[in-house]
Structure formats: structure tokens, C-alpha cells
């Protein structure tokens, strides 16, 4: 199964404060362990919300609000995508991450096509596979 | 430039309400356009927070709190990773997205960090780790 690991923001991350060089190095080592374990699928850091925006969809209306946004501890600062045998395995790996200070990380299983079950007709499934092949061809 | 484009949760997505056939079709067509434009680098739907958990780090302490979580409109329900020429291009593409939810909804756009953005804290060793990470984690597995 795949799990998304969401690193919540902090006052520092929102202020654009760079990570402690020691923590940055430890995170590099941790990512290498994740790679060796065959778990790491993706890892990204997000710029502060001051560099981002939100678009509201309401009927045919589209409204843009520029960042920054207020609810710091609910904002996202980074994420991983992991391939794991179980949700518990993801939790155990996360406990080993080298975060310092007060940090909160959210884990969420992602939907696989199978979870949509009967909603996905054979035609749609085939089209999705075709799309995935096209995507993989282009991203190499 | 690379972006994370996040679909925020709603009561519907948190309740696990399945998408309509119409929305599935419209989203598939939209995703096809993103792939054809060379923009799509990844994307997933996240299961409701009732299936998730949070781990709190405090010094060496680790506490696990099970979902669901209350702040619905701050939760992430889905995301894409895009490569666009500019933030404006990403915005234009988001405008073309079919409404991902049955009612009003919100999509957040955030630029991603590149190695150069970390400036002085990067060492030759961490730069090499970064390169290996990107080589390994470029796709979606």
C-alpha cells in the first residue's frame, strides 16, 4: 500500500527559516535509508505559503486568495510518498525521522484504483492504464 | 518550476462519498490533458482522515493520534505534482480543473523547493544525497 506522509508547517518554516544544517544532513541520511528499504517514492519541500495561493471553486466562480495563510499548524511544509507493507510499518518508520523541536506529521493512505471498485468500468480502467503508460513513457 | 497542487478536503470527501461517474470522467479527461501538456509529474487521492494518523515529535517523545481530524477545510484530500513554466501557468491550469467536489471546494498551489533554494546549508555531501534522492524519487513508483 502507499501512504502519504505530510509534514506540517511551523512558524520557522512559514518565515522561510532554513533548516538546521545538522538536521538537513540527518534528513539526507534518513532519506537514503528509506530508499535502501525500497520505501521512498517521492519527497518534496514546499516554499512558505507566502509564495502560494488558494483558488476557491463555487459553481462556475473561481476566486483566488494569495498566501500567506494563518493556520500555521494545519499548513503543509513538505511530504513523502511511501510504499509500505502496512500502515503500521509507515508509523514505525516515521517515528525514526530526525525532526527536532515540536513537529507534527500526518499519515494518510492513498487511494488505489481497486478502492473505487465497481465505479470503475472496464473501459475506464483500460483508459487509466493507457494514461499511466503514457505518463510513464514521458517521465522516463 | 515545480508545484504541489492540493485539493482541500470537504465534509463529502471526509465522509468517503464516492465521486460521481461524471466527475470521474471529467477528471480523467483533465488528467489526460495534463499528461499531454507534459505538466503532470504525479498525483493521488488521499483516503479520509479517519483512515489516517498523526505522529507528534517532542524531543525524543513520539505520540500517535488516530484520525479523523476536525479541521476539514485544512485537510488534504488529493494532490498533483506539476512542472510549469511559471506560477501563472499553474494558476491557468487550475482554473480549467473540473470542480473536484460536489459543492464548493478549494485548491492550494505551492512552489516546491529546489536544491539551490537551501543556499548555504548545502554541503557537497548533502548535494550528492539530494541528486540521488531525485534520481530515485523522480517518478511515482
mmCIF file of N, CA and C in Angstrom, chain A residues 2 4 6 8 14 18-19 21 24-25 28-29 31-32 35 40-49 51-58 62 64 69 71 74-76 79 81 87 91 94-95 97 99 101-111 115-116 119 124 127-128 131-132 134-135 138-139, chain B residues 2 4 6 8 14 18-19 21 24-25 28-29 31-32 35-36 40-42 44-49 51-58 62 64 69 71 74-76 79 81 87 91 94-95 97 99 104-113 117-118 121 126 129 132-134 136-137 139-141:
data_model
loop_
_atom_site.group_PDB
_atom_site.id
_atom_site.type_symbol
_atom_site.label_atom_id
_atom_site.label_comp_id
_atom_site.label_asym_id
_atom_site.label_seq_id
_atom_site.Cartn_x
_atom_site.Cartn_y
_atom_site.Cartn_z
ATOM 1 N N UNK A 2 0.295 2.355 -0.421
ATOM 2 C CA UNK A 2 1.072 3.596 -0.415
ATOM 3 C C UNK A 2 0.500 4.559 0.613
ATOM 4 N N UNK A 4 0.838 8.587 2.198
ATOM 5 C CA UNK A 4 1.403 9.923 2.083
ATOM 6 C C UNK A 4 1.745 10.419 3.482
ATOM 7 N N UNK A 6 2.670 13.700 5.538
ATOM 8 C CA UNK A 6 2.535 15.148 5.393
ATOM 9 C C UNK A 6 3.211 15.864 6.559
ATOM 10 N N UNK A 8 3.752 18.995 8.682
ATOM 11 C CA UNK A 8 3.036 20.251 8.931
ATOM 12 C C UNK A 8 4.025 21.402 9.118
ATOM 13 N N UNK A 14 7.291 28.757 7.895
ATOM 14 C CA UNK A 14 6.498 29.800 7.255
ATOM 15 C C UNK A 14 7.292 31.102 7.114
ATOM 16 N N UNK A 18 15.762 28.599 7.219
ATOM 17 C CA UNK A 18 16.357 27.372 6.688
ATOM 18 C C UNK A 18 16.473 26.326 7.799
ATOM 19 N N UNK A 19 16.360 25.051 7.449
ATOM 20 C CA UNK A 19 16.560 24.018 8.466
ATOM 21 C C UNK A 19 17.980 24.084 9.041
ATOM 22 N N UNK A 21 21.537 22.998 9.670
ATOM 23 C CA UNK A 21 22.363 22.186 8.759
ATOM 24 C C UNK A 21 22.547 20.743 9.250
ATOM 25 N N UNK A 24 19.335 18.926 8.456
ATOM 26 C CA UNK A 24 19.291 18.755 6.998
ATOM 27 C C UNK A 24 20.138 17.556 6.579
ATOM 28 N N UNK A 25 21.330 17.437 7.179
ATOM 29 C CA UNK A 25 22.221 16.318 6.871
ATOM 30 C C UNK A 25 21.622 14.995 7.367
ATOM 31 N N UNK A 28 19.027 13.839 5.095
ATOM 32 C CA UNK A 28 19.604 13.216 3.905
ATOM 33 C C UNK A 28 19.911 11.742 4.150
ATOM 34 N N UNK A 29 20.458 11.453 5.330
ATOM 35 C CA UNK A 29 20.778 10.065 5.699
ATOM 36 C C UNK A 29 19.484 9.254 5.832
ATOM 37 N N UNK A 31 16.601 9.780 4.373
ATOM 38 C CA UNK A 31 16.056 9.527 3.034
ATOM 39 C C UNK A 31 16.789 8.368 2.351
ATOM 40 N N UNK A 32 18.103 8.296 2.563
ATOM 41 C CA UNK A 32 18.880 7.194 1.970
ATOM 42 C C UNK A 32 18.424 5.860 2.553
ATOM 43 N N UNK A 35 15.239 4.925 0.918
ATOM 44 C CA UNK A 35 15.498 4.437 -0.441
ATOM 45 C C UNK A 35 15.984 2.991 -0.383
ATOM 46 N N UNK A 40 10.828 4.710 -0.277
ATOM 47 C CA UNK A 40 10.657 6.085 -0.745
ATOM 48 C C UNK A 40 10.227 6.151 -2.206
ATOM 49 N N UNK A 41 9.068 6.775 -2.434
ATOM 50 C CA UNK A 41 8.570 7.011 -3.786
ATOM 51 C C UNK A 41 8.721 8.472 -4.177
ATOM 52 N N UNK A 42 8.521 9.379 -3.236
ATOM 53 C CA UNK A 42 8.661 10.812 -3.512
ATOM 54 C C UNK A 42 8.957 11.555 -2.220
ATOM 55 N N UNK A 43 9.632 12.713 -2.341
ATOM 56 C CA UNK A 43 9.955 13.557 -1.190
ATOM 57 C C UNK A 43 10.094 14.987 -1.690
ATOM 58 N N UNK A 44 9.360 15.916 -1.109
ATOM 59 C CA UNK A 44 9.430 17.312 -1.551
ATOM 60 C C UNK A 44 9.257 18.265 -0.383
ATOM 61 N N UNK A 45 9.904 19.432 -0.491
ATOM 62 C CA UNK A 45 9.686 20.536 0.442
ATOM 63 C C UNK A 45 8.882 21.613 -0.244
ATOM 64 N N UNK A 46 7.981 22.256 0.495
ATOM 65 C CA UNK A 46 7.152 23.303 -0.080
ATOM 66 C C UNK A 46 7.629 24.661 0.417
ATOM 67 N N UNK A 47 7.717 25.644 -0.500
ATOM 68 C CA UNK A 47 8.008 27.007 -0.089
ATOM 69 C C UNK A 47 6.887 27.507 0.822
ATOM 70 N N UNK A 48 7.190 28.497 1.689
ATOM 71 C CA UNK A 48 6.161 29.038 2.587
ATOM 72 C C UNK A 48 4.907 29.473 1.832
ATOM 73 N N UNK A 49 3.783 29.534 2.541
ATOM 74 C CA UNK A 49 2.522 29.882 1.873
ATOM 75 C C UNK A 49 2.528 31.306 1.327
ATOM 76 N N UNK A 51 4.427 32.287 -0.747
ATOM 77 C CA UNK A 51 4.722 32.116 -2.172
ATOM 78 C C UNK A 51 3.605 31.339 -2.885
ATOM 79 N N UNK A 52 2.529 31.037 -2.159
ATOM 80 C CA UNK A 52 1.467 30.223 -2.737
ATOM 81 C C UNK A 52 0.136 30.955 -2.777
ATOM 82 N N UNK A 53 -0.897 30.242 -3.158
ATOM 83 C CA UNK A 53 -2.232 30.831 -3.230
ATOM 84 C C UNK A 53 -3.280 29.719 -3.168
ATOM 85 N N UNK A 54 -4.525 30.144 -2.960
ATOM 86 C CA UNK A 54 -5.650 29.212 -2.972
ATOM 87 C C UNK A 54 -6.677 29.679 -3.968
ATOM 88 N N UNK A 55 -7.314 28.716 -4.651
ATOM 89 C CA UNK A 55 -8.389 29.048 -5.578
ATOM 90 C C UNK A 55 -9.662 28.363 -5.104
ATOM 91 N N UNK A 56 -10.694 29.149 -4.922
ATOM 92 C CA UNK A 56 -11.981 28.636 -4.460
ATOM 93 C C UNK A 56 -12.861 28.353 -5.672
ATOM 94 N N UNK A 57 -13.498 27.161 -5.675
ATOM 95 C CA UNK A 57 -14.417 26.749 -6.737
ATOM 96 C C UNK A 57 -15.820 26.800 -6.161
ATOM 97 N N UNK A 58 -16.708 27.596 -6.773
ATOM 98 C CA UNK A 58 -18.093 27.628 -6.309
ATOM 99 C C UNK A 58 -18.958 27.801 -7.540
ATOM 100 N N UNK A 62 -14.514 31.225 -9.807
ATOM 101 C CA UNK A 62 -13.168 30.895 -9.361
ATOM 102 C C UNK A 62 -12.593 32.130 -8.679
ATOM 103 N N UNK A 64 -9.394 33.725 -6.335
ATOM 104 C CA UNK A 64 -8.025 33.496 -5.871
ATOM 105 C C UNK A 64 -7.736 34.305 -4.615
ATOM 106 N N UNK A 69 -1.099 32.158 4.654
ATOM 107 C CA UNK A 69 -2.313 31.718 5.330
ATOM 108 C C UNK A 69 -2.036 31.536 6.806
ATOM 109 N N UNK A 71 -3.367 29.520 9.475
ATOM 110 C CA UNK A 71 -3.496 28.367 10.375
ATOM 111 C C UNK A 71 -2.228 27.522 10.327
ATOM 112 N N UNK A 74 -1.777 23.775 10.570
ATOM 113 C CA UNK A 74 -2.545 22.962 9.623
ATOM 114 C C UNK A 74 -1.973 23.034 8.210
ATOM 115 N N UNK A 75 -1.009 23.939 8.006
ATOM 116 C CA UNK A 75 -0.432 24.091 6.671
ATOM 117 C C UNK A 75 0.588 22.982 6.410
ATOM 118 N N UNK A 76 0.850 22.777 5.141
ATOM 119 C CA UNK A 76 1.816 21.761 4.742
ATOM 120 C C UNK A 76 3.171 22.417 4.462
ATOM 121 N N UNK A 79 6.336 16.801 2.151
ATOM 122 C CA UNK A 79 5.704 15.490 2.187
ATOM 123 C C UNK A 79 6.638 14.425 1.646
ATOM 124 N N UNK A 81 6.021 10.304 -0.125
ATOM 125 C CA UNK A 81 5.093 9.250 -0.538
ATOM 126 C C UNK A 81 5.858 7.946 -0.354
ATOM 127 N N UNK A 87 0.092 0.083 7.218
ATOM 128 C CA UNK A 87 0.078 1.420 7.813
ATOM 129 C C UNK A 87 1.012 1.461 9.023
ATOM 130 N N UNK A 91 4.076 4.043 10.228
ATOM 131 C CA UNK A 91 4.153 4.724 11.537
ATOM 132 C C UNK A 91 5.513 4.456 12.192
ATOM 133 N N UNK A 94 8.222 6.399 10.469
ATOM 134 C CA UNK A 94 8.109 7.828 10.737
ATOM 135 C C UNK A 94 8.680 8.192 12.106
ATOM 136 N N UNK A 95 8.472 7.316 13.079
ATOM 137 C CA UNK A 95 8.987 7.595 14.439
ATOM 138 C C UNK A 95 10.503 7.783 14.418
ATOM 139 N N UNK A 97 12.205 9.354 12.118
ATOM 140 C CA UNK A 97 12.624 10.533 11.345
ATOM 141 C C UNK A 97 13.311 11.550 12.255
ATOM 142 N N UNK A 99 13.341 14.672 13.071
ATOM 143 C CA UNK A 99 12.809 16.013 13.298
ATOM 144 C C UNK A 99 13.211 16.483 14.681
ATOM 145 N N UNK A 101 12.619 19.627 17.747
ATOM 146 C CA UNK A 101 11.598 20.564 18.210
ATOM 147 C C UNK A 101 10.201 19.979 18.099
ATOM 148 N N UNK A 102 9.224 20.813 18.182
ATOM 149 C CA UNK A 102 7.830 20.377 18.118
ATOM 150 C C UNK A 102 7.379 20.285 16.674
ATOM 151 N N UNK A 103 7.097 19.068 16.227
ATOM 152 C CA UNK A 103 6.693 18.845 14.840
ATOM 153 C C UNK A 103 5.526 17.878 14.838
ATOM 154 N N UNK A 104 4.609 18.056 13.895
ATOM 155 C CA UNK A 104 3.518 17.100 13.736
ATOM 156 C C UNK A 104 3.492 16.612 12.297
ATOM 157 N N UNK A 105 3.381 15.316 12.125
ATOM 158 C CA UNK A 105 3.368 14.705 10.798
ATOM 159 C C UNK A 105 2.098 13.872 10.670
ATOM 160 N N UNK A 106 1.424 14.036 9.540
ATOM 161 C CA UNK A 106 0.177 13.301 9.306
ATOM 162 C C UNK A 106 0.417 12.197 8.286
ATOM 163 N N UNK A 107 -0.158 11.017 8.535
ATOM 164 C CA UNK A 107 -0.033 9.883 7.609
ATOM 165 C C UNK A 107 -1.404 9.579 7.034
ATOM 166 N N UNK A 108 -1.501 9.432 5.711
ATOM 167 C CA UNK A 108 -2.781 9.151 5.072
ATOM 168 C C UNK A 108 -2.580 8.099 3.987
ATOM 169 N N UNK A 109 -3.348 6.994 4.050
ATOM 170 C CA UNK A 109 -3.255 6.035 2.956
ATOM 171 C C UNK A 109 -3.803 6.681 1.677
ATOM 172 N N UNK A 110 -3.206 6.363 0.519
ATOM 173 C CA UNK A 110 -3.726 6.905 -0.736
ATOM 174 C C UNK A 110 -4.639 5.883 -1.388
ATOM 175 N N UNK A 111 -5.552 6.394 -2.233
ATOM 176 C CA UNK A 111 -6.462 5.527 -2.963
ATOM 177 C C UNK A 111 -5.708 4.812 -4.073
ATOM 178 N N UNK A 115 -9.729 0.560 -5.003
ATOM 179 C CA UNK A 115 -10.654 1.060 -3.978
ATOM 180 C C UNK A 115 -11.902 1.673 -4.577
ATOM 181 N N UNK A 116 -11.826 2.088 -5.865
ATOM 182 C CA UNK A 116 -13.025 2.671 -6.465
ATOM 183 C C UNK A 116 -13.982 1.578 -6.934
ATOM 184 N N UNK A 119 -17.240 1.332 -9.369
ATOM 185 C CA UNK A 119 -17.417 2.615 -10.063
ATOM 186 C C UNK A 119 -16.576 2.660 -11.317
ATOM 187 N N UNK A 124 -13.026 2.354 -18.447
ATOM 188 C CA UNK A 124 -12.327 3.424 -17.747
ATOM 189 C C UNK A 124 -11.004 2.913 -17.198
ATOM 190 N N UNK A 127 -8.578 2.812 -19.945
ATOM 191 C CA UNK A 127 -8.144 4.170 -20.288
ATOM 192 C C UNK A 127 -7.142 4.690 -19.253
ATOM 193 N N UNK A 128 -7.389 4.352 -18.003
ATOM 194 C CA UNK A 128 -6.477 4.783 -16.929
ATOM 195 C C UNK A 128 -5.121 4.122 -17.097
ATOM 196 N N UNK A 131 -3.333 5.784 -19.852
ATOM 197 C CA UNK A 131 -2.867 7.083 -19.383
ATOM 198 C C UNK A 131 -1.607 6.924 -18.531
ATOM 199 N N UNK A 132 -1.606 5.903 -17.684
ATOM 200 C CA UNK A 132 -0.445 5.641 -16.814
ATOM 201 C C UNK A 132 0.778 5.293 -17.677
ATOM 202 N N UNK A 134 1.306 6.191 -20.766
ATOM 203 C CA UNK A 134 1.696 7.422 -21.438
ATOM 204 C C UNK A 134 2.507 8.299 -20.492
ATOM 205 N N UNK A 135 2.042 8.418 -19.247
ATOM 206 C CA UNK A 135 2.709 9.215 -18.221
ATOM 207 C C UNK A 135 4.102 8.668 -17.956
ATOM 208 N N UNK A 138 6.562 9.373 -20.669
ATOM 209 C CA UNK A 138 7.010 10.754 -20.724
ATOM 210 C C UNK A 138 7.927 11.132 -19.568
ATOM 211 N N UNK A 139 7.739 10.472 -18.407
ATOM 212 C CA UNK A 139 8.560 10.853 -17.261
ATOM 213 C C UNK A 139 9.769 9.947 -17.119
ATOM 214 N N UNK B 2 8.420 23.707 -10.317
ATOM 215 C CA UNK B 2 7.555 22.615 -9.890
ATOM 216 C C UNK B 2 6.610 23.046 -8.790
ATOM 217 N N UNK B 4 3.224 21.836 -6.042
ATOM 218 C CA UNK B 4 2.263 20.888 -5.493
ATOM 219 C C UNK B 4 0.902 21.577 -5.567
ATOM 220 N N UNK B 6 -2.873 21.113 -4.353
ATOM 221 C CA UNK B 6 -3.593 20.310 -3.357
ATOM 222 C C UNK B 6 -5.082 20.568 -3.404
ATOM 223 N N UNK B 8 -8.239 20.520 -1.260
ATOM 224 C CA UNK B 8 -8.567 20.508 0.166
ATOM 225 C C UNK B 8 -9.806 19.643 0.396
ATOM 226 N N UNK B 14 -14.392 13.694 3.362
ATOM 227 C CA UNK B 14 -14.105 13.103 4.667
ATOM 228 C C UNK B 14 -15.103 11.987 5.011
ATOM 229 N N UNK B 18 -18.216 8.591 -2.628
ATOM 230 C CA UNK B 18 -17.506 8.337 -3.883
ATOM 231 C C UNK B 18 -17.818 9.417 -4.912
ATOM 232 N N UNK B 19 -16.896 9.685 -5.827
ATOM 233 C CA UNK B 19 -17.152 10.667 -6.884
ATOM 234 C C UNK B 19 -18.216 10.144 -7.839
ATOM 235 N N UNK B 21 -19.904 9.379 -11.573
ATOM 236 C CA UNK B 21 -19.342 8.918 -12.847
ATOM 237 C C UNK B 21 -18.894 10.126 -13.667
ATOM 238 N N UNK B 24 -15.623 11.524 -12.362
ATOM 239 C CA UNK B 24 -14.527 10.610 -12.712
ATOM 240 C C UNK B 24 -14.125 10.805 -14.174
ATOM 241 N N UNK B 25 -15.138 10.897 -15.061
ATOM 242 C CA UNK B 25 -14.864 11.101 -16.490
ATOM 243 C C UNK B 25 -14.179 12.434 -16.734
ATOM 244 N N UNK B 28 -10.624 12.389 -15.468
ATOM 245 C CA UNK B 28 -9.752 11.586 -16.319
ATOM 246 C C UNK B 28 -9.373 12.371 -17.569
ATOM 247 N N UNK B 29 -10.348 13.062 -18.151
ATOM 248 C CA UNK B 29 -10.074 13.865 -19.347
ATOM 249 C C UNK B 29 -9.083 14.986 -19.002
ATOM 250 N N UNK B 31 -6.862 14.998 -16.512
ATOM 251 C CA UNK B 31 -5.543 14.395 -16.277
ATOM 252 C C UNK B 31 -4.849 14.052 -17.595
ATOM 253 N N UNK B 32 -5.634 13.610 -18.585
ATOM 254 C CA UNK B 32 -5.059 13.318 -19.906
ATOM 255 C C UNK B 32 -4.454 14.583 -20.513
ATOM 256 N N UNK B 35 -1.169 15.326 -18.821
ATOM 257 C CA UNK B 35 -0.098 14.426 -19.270
ATOM 258 C C UNK B 35 0.369 14.860 -20.656
ATOM 259 N N UNK B 36 -0.582 15.111 -21.557
ATOM 260 C CA UNK B 36 -0.231 15.501 -22.937
ATOM 261 C C UNK B 36 0.560 16.800 -22.954
ATOM 262 N N UNK B 40 2.069 17.007 -15.968
ATOM 263 C CA UNK B 40 1.787 16.046 -14.895
ATOM 264 C C UNK B 40 3.034 15.287 -14.477
ATOM 265 N N UNK B 41 3.388 15.379 -13.188
ATOM 266 C CA UNK B 41 4.519 14.627 -12.665
ATOM 267 C C UNK B 41 4.093 13.651 -11.580
ATOM 268 N N UNK B 42 2.810 13.688 -11.233
ATOM 269 C CA UNK B 42 2.314 12.762 -10.220
ATOM 270 C C UNK B 42 1.013 13.257 -9.631
ATOM 271 N N UNK B 44 -2.322 11.805 -6.550
ATOM 272 C CA UNK B 44 -3.026 10.749 -5.838
ATOM 273 C C UNK B 44 -4.219 11.336 -5.101
ATOM 274 N N UNK B 45 -5.194 10.474 -4.816
ATOM 275 C CA UNK B 45 -6.269 10.817 -3.880
ATOM 276 C C UNK B 45 -5.907 10.235 -2.528
ATOM 277 N N UNK B 46 -6.179 10.994 -1.473
ATOM 278 C CA UNK B 46 -5.894 10.510 -0.123
ATOM 279 C C UNK B 46 -7.184 9.991 0.506
ATOM 280 N N UNK B 47 -7.086 8.874 1.196
ATOM 281 C CA UNK B 47 -8.261 8.352 1.877
ATOM 282 C C UNK B 47 -8.629 9.300 3.021
ATOM 283 N N UNK B 48 -9.910 9.268 3.464
ATOM 284 C CA UNK B 48 -10.350 10.187 4.520
ATOM 285 C C UNK B 48 -9.448 10.103 5.759
ATOM 286 N N UNK B 49 -9.430 11.167 6.553
ATOM 287 C CA UNK B 49 -8.510 11.196 7.701
ATOM 288 C C UNK B 49 -8.891 10.161 8.769
ATOM 289 N N UNK B 51 -8.945 7.204 8.247
ATOM 290 C CA UNK B 51 -8.029 6.099 7.954
ATOM 291 C C UNK B 51 -6.578 6.489 8.237
ATOM 292 N N UNK B 52 -6.360 7.703 8.734
ATOM 293 C CA UNK B 52 -5.007 8.204 8.927
ATOM 294 C C UNK B 52 -4.640 8.368 10.387
ATOM 295 N N UNK B 53 -3.478 8.965 10.617
ATOM 296 C CA UNK B 53 -2.976 9.187 11.975
ATOM 297 C C UNK B 53 -1.998 10.347 11.935
ATOM 298 N N UNK B 54 -1.699 10.891 13.105
ATOM 299 C CA UNK B 54 -0.655 11.906 13.224
ATOM 300 C C UNK B 54 0.359 11.454 14.254
ATOM 301 N N UNK B 55 1.635 11.733 13.971
ATOM 302 C CA UNK B 55 2.696 11.450 14.929
ATOM 303 C C UNK B 55 3.251 12.791 15.385
ATOM 304 N N UNK B 56 3.266 12.992 16.694
ATOM 305 C CA UNK B 56 3.790 14.240 17.260
ATOM 306 C C UNK B 56 5.186 13.985 17.808
ATOM 307 N N UNK B 57 6.133 14.856 17.418
ATOM 308 C CA UNK B 57 7.531 14.756 17.822
ATOM 309 C C UNK B 57 7.790 15.835 18.861
ATOM 310 N N UNK B 58 8.355 15.431 20.009
ATOM 311 C CA UNK B 58 8.696 16.411 21.030
ATOM 312 C C UNK B 58 9.963 15.899 21.694
ATOM 313 N N UNK B 62 7.509 10.409 21.054
ATOM 314 C CA UNK B 62 6.665 10.223 19.876
ATOM 315 C C UNK B 62 5.263 9.842 20.346
ATOM 316 N N UNK B 64 1.259 9.068 18.993
ATOM 317 C CA UNK B 64 0.435 8.784 17.812
ATOM 318 C C UNK B 64 -1.022 9.093 18.136
ATOM 319 N N UNK B 69 -9.648 13.863 11.845
ATOM 320 C CA UNK B 69 -9.231 15.158 12.358
ATOM 321 C C UNK B 69 -10.279 16.197 12.022
ATOM 322 N N UNK B 71 -10.311 19.700 11.454
ATOM 323 C CA UNK B 71 -10.223 20.936 10.659
ATOM 324 C C UNK B 71 -10.383 20.624 9.175
ATOM 325 N N UNK B 74 -8.838 22.365 6.170
ATOM 326 C CA UNK B 74 -7.373 22.443 6.138
ATOM 327 C C UNK B 74 -6.742 21.104 5.757
ATOM 328 N N UNK B 75 -7.556 20.031 5.726
ATOM 329 C CA UNK B 75 -7.005 18.729 5.392
ATOM 330 C C UNK B 75 -6.790 18.613 3.882
ATOM 331 N N UNK B 76 -5.876 17.734 3.495
ATOM 332 C CA UNK B 76 -5.625 17.482 2.076
ATOM 333 C C UNK B 76 -6.424 16.251 1.664
ATOM 334 N N UNK B 79 -3.818 15.458 -4.367
ATOM 335 C CA UNK B 79 -2.779 16.379 -4.827
ATOM 336 C C UNK B 79 -2.297 15.961 -6.203
ATOM 337 N N UNK B 81 1.478 16.802 -8.618
ATOM 338 C CA UNK B 81 2.778 17.458 -8.770
ATOM 339 C C UNK B 81 2.882 17.880 -10.221
ATOM 340 N N UNK B 87 4.254 30.299 -12.195
ATOM 341 C CA UNK B 87 3.088 30.206 -11.304
ATOM 342 C C UNK B 87 1.819 30.557 -12.080
ATOM 343 N N UNK B 91 -1.629 28.452 -12.333
ATOM 344 C CA UNK B 91 -2.938 29.039 -11.997
ATOM 345 C C UNK B 91 -3.928 28.821 -13.140
ATOM 346 N N UNK B 94 -5.119 25.308 -13.124
ATOM 347 C CA UNK B 94 -6.043 25.030 -12.014
ATOM 348 C C UNK B 94 -7.435 25.567 -12.349
ATOM 349 N N UNK B 95 -7.491 26.727 -12.996
ATOM 350 C CA UNK B 95 -8.787 27.312 -13.376
ATOM 351 C C UNK B 95 -9.581 26.364 -14.277
ATOM 352 N N UNK B 97 -9.552 23.153 -14.099
ATOM 353 C CA UNK B 97 -9.850 21.892 -13.424
ATOM 354 C C UNK B 97 -11.349 21.786 -13.200
ATOM 355 N N UNK B 99 -14.534 21.112 -11.013
ATOM 356 C CA UNK B 99 -14.670 21.189 -9.564
ATOM 357 C C UNK B 99 -14.500 19.787 -8.986
ATOM 358 N N UNK B 104 -18.916 23.579 -3.089
ATOM 359 C CA UNK B 104 -17.762 24.469 -3.172
ATOM 360 C C UNK B 104 -16.497 23.776 -2.672
ATOM 361 N N UNK B 105 -15.353 24.130 -3.259
ATOM 362 C CA UNK B 105 -14.114 23.459 -2.875
ATOM 363 C C UNK B 105 -12.946 24.416 -3.033
ATOM 364 N N UNK B 106 -11.771 23.973 -2.628
ATOM 365 C CA UNK B 106 -10.598 24.835 -2.677
ATOM 366 C C UNK B 106 -9.381 24.042 -3.110
ATOM 367 N N UNK B 107 -8.569 24.666 -3.952
ATOM 368 C CA UNK B 107 -7.301 24.073 -4.388
ATOM 369 C C UNK B 107 -6.176 25.029 -4.019
ATOM 370 N N UNK B 108 -5.129 24.489 -3.415
ATOM 371 C CA UNK B 108 -3.976 25.298 -2.995
ATOM 372 C C UNK B 108 -2.800 24.981 -3.916
ATOM 373 N N UNK B 109 -2.070 26.028 -4.310
ATOM 374 C CA UNK B 109 -0.892 25.868 -5.187
ATOM 375 C C UNK B 109 0.340 26.308 -4.401
ATOM 376 N N UNK B 110 1.373 25.449 -4.355
ATOM 377 C CA UNK B 110 2.592 25.768 -3.599
ATOM 378 C C UNK B 110 3.826 25.410 -4.420
ATOM 379 N N UNK B 111 4.766 26.382 -4.600
ATOM 380 C CA UNK B 111 6.012 26.043 -5.295
ATOM 381 C C UNK B 111 6.866 25.120 -4.425
ATOM 382 N N UNK B 112 7.608 24.228 -5.087
ATOM 383 C CA UNK B 112 8.467 23.274 -4.379
ATOM 384 C C UNK B 112 9.891 23.808 -4.262
ATOM 385 N N UNK B 113 10.590 23.349 -3.212
ATOM 386 C CA UNK B 113 11.994 23.691 -3.022
ATOM 387 C C UNK B 113 12.865 22.959 -4.039
ATOM 388 N N UNK B 117 17.605 26.558 -3.504
ATOM 389 C CA UNK B 117 16.845 27.365 -2.543
ATOM 390 C C UNK B 117 17.374 27.207 -1.124
ATOM 391 N N UNK B 118 18.120 26.115 -0.850
ATOM 392 C CA UNK B 118 18.640 25.892 0.503
ATOM 393 C C UNK B 118 19.924 26.659 0.757
ATOM 394 N N UNK B 121 23.298 26.150 3.524
ATOM 395 C CA UNK B 121 23.326 24.954 4.370
ATOM 396 C C UNK B 121 23.684 23.696 3.571
ATOM 397 N N UNK B 126 25.480 16.669 1.144
ATOM 398 C CA UNK B 126 24.015 16.749 1.082
ATOM 399 C C UNK B 126 23.550 17.007 -0.349
ATOM 400 N N UNK B 129 23.484 13.614 -1.889
ATOM 401 C CA UNK B 129 22.303 12.904 -1.387
ATOM 402 C C UNK B 129 21.053 13.369 -2.117
ATOM 403 N N UNK B 132 20.873 11.923 -5.607
ATOM 404 C CA UNK B 132 20.493 10.507 -5.571
ATOM 405 C C UNK B 132 19.002 10.376 -5.271
ATOM 406 N N UNK B 133 18.527 11.231 -4.337
ATOM 407 C CA UNK B 133 17.112 11.223 -3.964
ATOM 408 C C UNK B 133 16.237 11.510 -5.184
ATOM 409 N N UNK B 134 16.613 12.551 -5.941
ATOM 410 C CA UNK B 134 15.804 12.937 -7.103
ATOM 411 C C UNK B 134 15.865 11.865 -8.195
ATOM 412 N N UNK B 136 16.160 8.714 -7.662
ATOM 413 C CA UNK B 136 15.355 7.608 -7.163
ATOM 414 C C UNK B 136 13.875 7.952 -7.135
ATOM 415 N N UNK B 137 13.562 9.170 -6.683
ATOM 416 C CA UNK B 137 12.182 9.556 -6.377
ATOM 417 C C UNK B 137 11.603 10.479 -7.428
ATOM 418 N N UNK B 139 9.908 9.624 -10.125
ATOM 419 C CA UNK B 139 8.588 9.190 -10.571
ATOM 420 C C UNK B 139 7.679 8.921 -9.394
ATOM 421 N N UNK B 140 6.576 8.247 -9.645
ATOM 422 C CA UNK B 140 5.613 7.981 -8.583
ATOM 423 C C UNK B 140 5.593 6.532 -8.180
ATOM 424 N N UNK B 141 6.493 5.721 -8.686
ATOM 425 C CA UNK B 141 6.603 4.314 -8.303
ATOM 426 C C UNK B 141 5.475 3.431 -8.799
#
